[in-house]
Amino acid sequence: MTQRARIQGVVELRRATTDVRQETVGEIHDRRQRQVNAQRLLVERGVQSPTIMSLLVDRAARAPDWRTRLHALWTLDGLDSLTPEQVERAIGDTSRDVRASALRLSERWIGAADHPLQAAVLAKVDDPDWAVRRQLAATLGEL
């Protein structure tokens, strides 16, 4: 193989890799855009279908991607169907973004005297992530 052929192969490989990356980014953007639009429409229309609600509850608890869990939690909140149990489960999530949002979502309940969520919220004082502790400080202002 000549030097020129090797260089041409590298150039073609880079071009193909760049095309694949751009296509992948475009696909991810399209998928996220559809997800955000679906969430918006569900909340705007106040959809309370049992099928959709059970799907949202399942996604909030068991979706493999943290963004899906996060969207499901906020959609349930927007539909006024979020429960303290779901928030408590989310406070213990592996994702810092889900935990921080769960703290924010807990604010409607933690003001009540001796609410069970208070203990779960206060346990986040030792969270290893600064974003969660920062949200905790803001949430504690609701007590």
Coordinates of C-alpha atoms in Angstrom, one line a residue:
M1 CA 0.0 0.0 0.0
T2 CA 1.4 3.4 -1.0
Q3 CA 1.7 6.4 1.3
R4 CA -0.9 8.2 -0.8
A5 CA -3.4 5.3 -0.4
R6 CA -2.9 5.2 3.4
I7 CA -3.5 9.0 3.6
Q8 CA -6.6 8.7 1.5
G9 CA -7.9 5.9 3.7
V10 CA -7.4 8.0 6.8
V11 CA -9.2 11.0 5.2
E12 CA -12.1 8.8 4.2
L13 CA -12.3 7.2 7.7
R14 CA -12.3 10.7 9.3
R15 CA -15.0 11.9 7.0
A16 CA -17.1 8.8 7.7
T17 CA -16.6 9.2 11.4
T18 CA -17.6 12.8 11.3
D19 CA -20.7 12.0 9.3
V20 CA -21.8 9.3 11.8
R21 CA -21.2 11.7 14.7
Q22 CA -23.2 14.4 13.1
E23 CA -26.0 12.0 12.3
T24 CA -26.0 10.6 15.9
V25 CA -26.1 14.1 17.4
G26 CA -29.0 14.9 15.1
E27 CA -30.9 11.8 16.0
I28 CA -30.4 12.4 19.7
H29 CA -31.6 16.0 19.3
D30 CA -34.7 14.9 17.4
R31 CA -35.5 12.2 20.1
R32 CA -35.1 14.7 22.9
Q33 CA -37.2 17.3 21.1
R34 CA -40.0 14.7 20.7
Q35 CA -39.7 13.8 24.3
V36 CA -40.0 17.5 25.4
N37 CA -43.0 18.1 23.1
A38 CA -44.7 14.9 24.4
Q39 CA -44.2 16.1 28.0
R40 CA -45.6 19.6 27.1
L41 CA -48.6 18.2 25.4
L42 CA -49.5 15.8 28.2
V43 CA -49.3 18.6 30.8
E44 CA -51.1 21.2 28.6
R45 CA -54.0 18.8 27.8
G46 CA -54.1 17.4 31.4
V47 CA -54.0 13.8 30.1
Q48 CA -55.0 11.5 33.0
S49 CA -55.3 8.2 31.1
P50 CA -54.6 5.3 33.4
T51 CA -52.4 3.8 30.7
I52 CA -50.3 6.9 30.4
M53 CA -50.2 7.4 34.1
S54 CA -48.9 3.9 34.8
L55 CA -46.3 4.3 32.0
L56 CA -45.1 7.6 33.6
V57 CA -44.9 6.1 37.1
D58 CA -42.9 3.1 35.7
R59 CA -40.6 5.4 33.7
A60 CA -40.0 7.6 36.8
A61 CA -39.0 4.6 38.8
R62 CA -37.2 2.3 36.4
A63 CA -36.1 4.0 33.2
P64 CA -32.5 3.2 32.4
D65 CA -31.7 6.8 31.3
W66 CA -31.8 9.5 34.0
R67 CA -33.3 12.1 31.6
T68 CA -36.3 9.8 31.1
R69 CA -36.8 9.5 34.9
L70 CA -36.5 13.2 35.3
H71 CA -39.0 14.0 32.5
A72 CA -41.4 11.5 33.9
L73 CA -41.2 13.0 37.4
W74 CA -41.8 16.5 36.2
T75 CA -44.6 15.4 33.9
L76 CA -46.3 13.6 36.9
D77 CA -45.9 16.9 38.8
G78 CA -47.3 18.9 36.0
L79 CA -50.3 16.6 35.9
D80 CA -50.6 16.9 39.7
S81 CA -50.2 13.2 40.1
L82 CA -46.9 13.0 41.8
T83 CA -46.9 11.2 45.2
P84 CA -44.5 11.6 48.1
E85 CA -43.5 7.9 47.7
Q86 CA -42.3 8.6 44.1
V87 CA -40.4 11.7 45.3
E88 CA -38.8 9.7 48.1
R89 CA -37.6 7.1 45.7
A90 CA -36.2 9.8 43.4
I91 CA -34.4 11.4 46.3
G92 CA -32.3 8.2 46.5
D93 CA -31.7 8.0 42.7
T94 CA -28.2 7.4 41.3
S95 CA -28.4 10.6 39.2
R96 CA -27.5 13.9 40.8
D97 CA -30.0 15.7 38.5
V98 CA -32.9 13.4 39.6
R99 CA -31.9 13.8 43.2
A100 CA -31.8 17.6 43.0
S101 CA -35.1 17.8 41.2
A102 CA -36.7 15.4 43.7
L103 CA -35.6 17.8 46.5
R104 CA -37.3 20.6 44.6
L105 CA -40.4 18.5 44.0
S106 CA -40.5 17.6 47.7
E107 CA -41.1 21.2 48.8
R108 CA -44.9 20.9 48.5
W109 CA -45.0 18.3 51.3
I110 CA -42.0 19.0 53.6
G111 CA -43.7 22.1 55.2
A112 CA -46.2 19.8 56.9
A113 CA -45.4 18.9 60.4
D114 CA -43.7 15.5 60.7
H115 CA -44.1 14.6 57.1
P116 CA -42.1 11.4 56.2
L117 CA -40.3 13.1 53.4
Q118 CA -38.6 15.4 55.8
A119 CA -36.3 12.6 57.0
A120 CA -35.4 11.7 53.4
V121 CA -34.7 15.3 52.5
L122 CA -32.5 15.9 55.6
A123 CA -30.5 12.8 54.9
K124 CA -29.2 14.5 51.7
V125 CA -27.0 16.8 53.9
D126 CA -24.2 14.2 53.3
D127 CA -24.8 13.9 49.6
P128 CA -21.5 13.7 47.7
D129 CA -22.6 16.0 45.0
W130 CA -22.5 19.8 45.5
A131 CA -25.5 20.4 43.2
V132 CA -27.7 18.2 45.4
R133 CA -26.5 20.0 48.5
R134 CA -27.1 23.4 46.9
Q135 CA -30.7 22.4 46.1
L136 CA -31.0 21.0 49.6
A137 CA -30.1 24.4 51.0
A138 CA -32.8 26.1 48.9
T139 CA -35.3 23.4 49.8
L140 CA -34.7 23.7 53.5
G141 CA -35.8 27.3 53.2
E142 CA -39.4 25.9 52.7
L143 CA -39.3 24.3 56.2

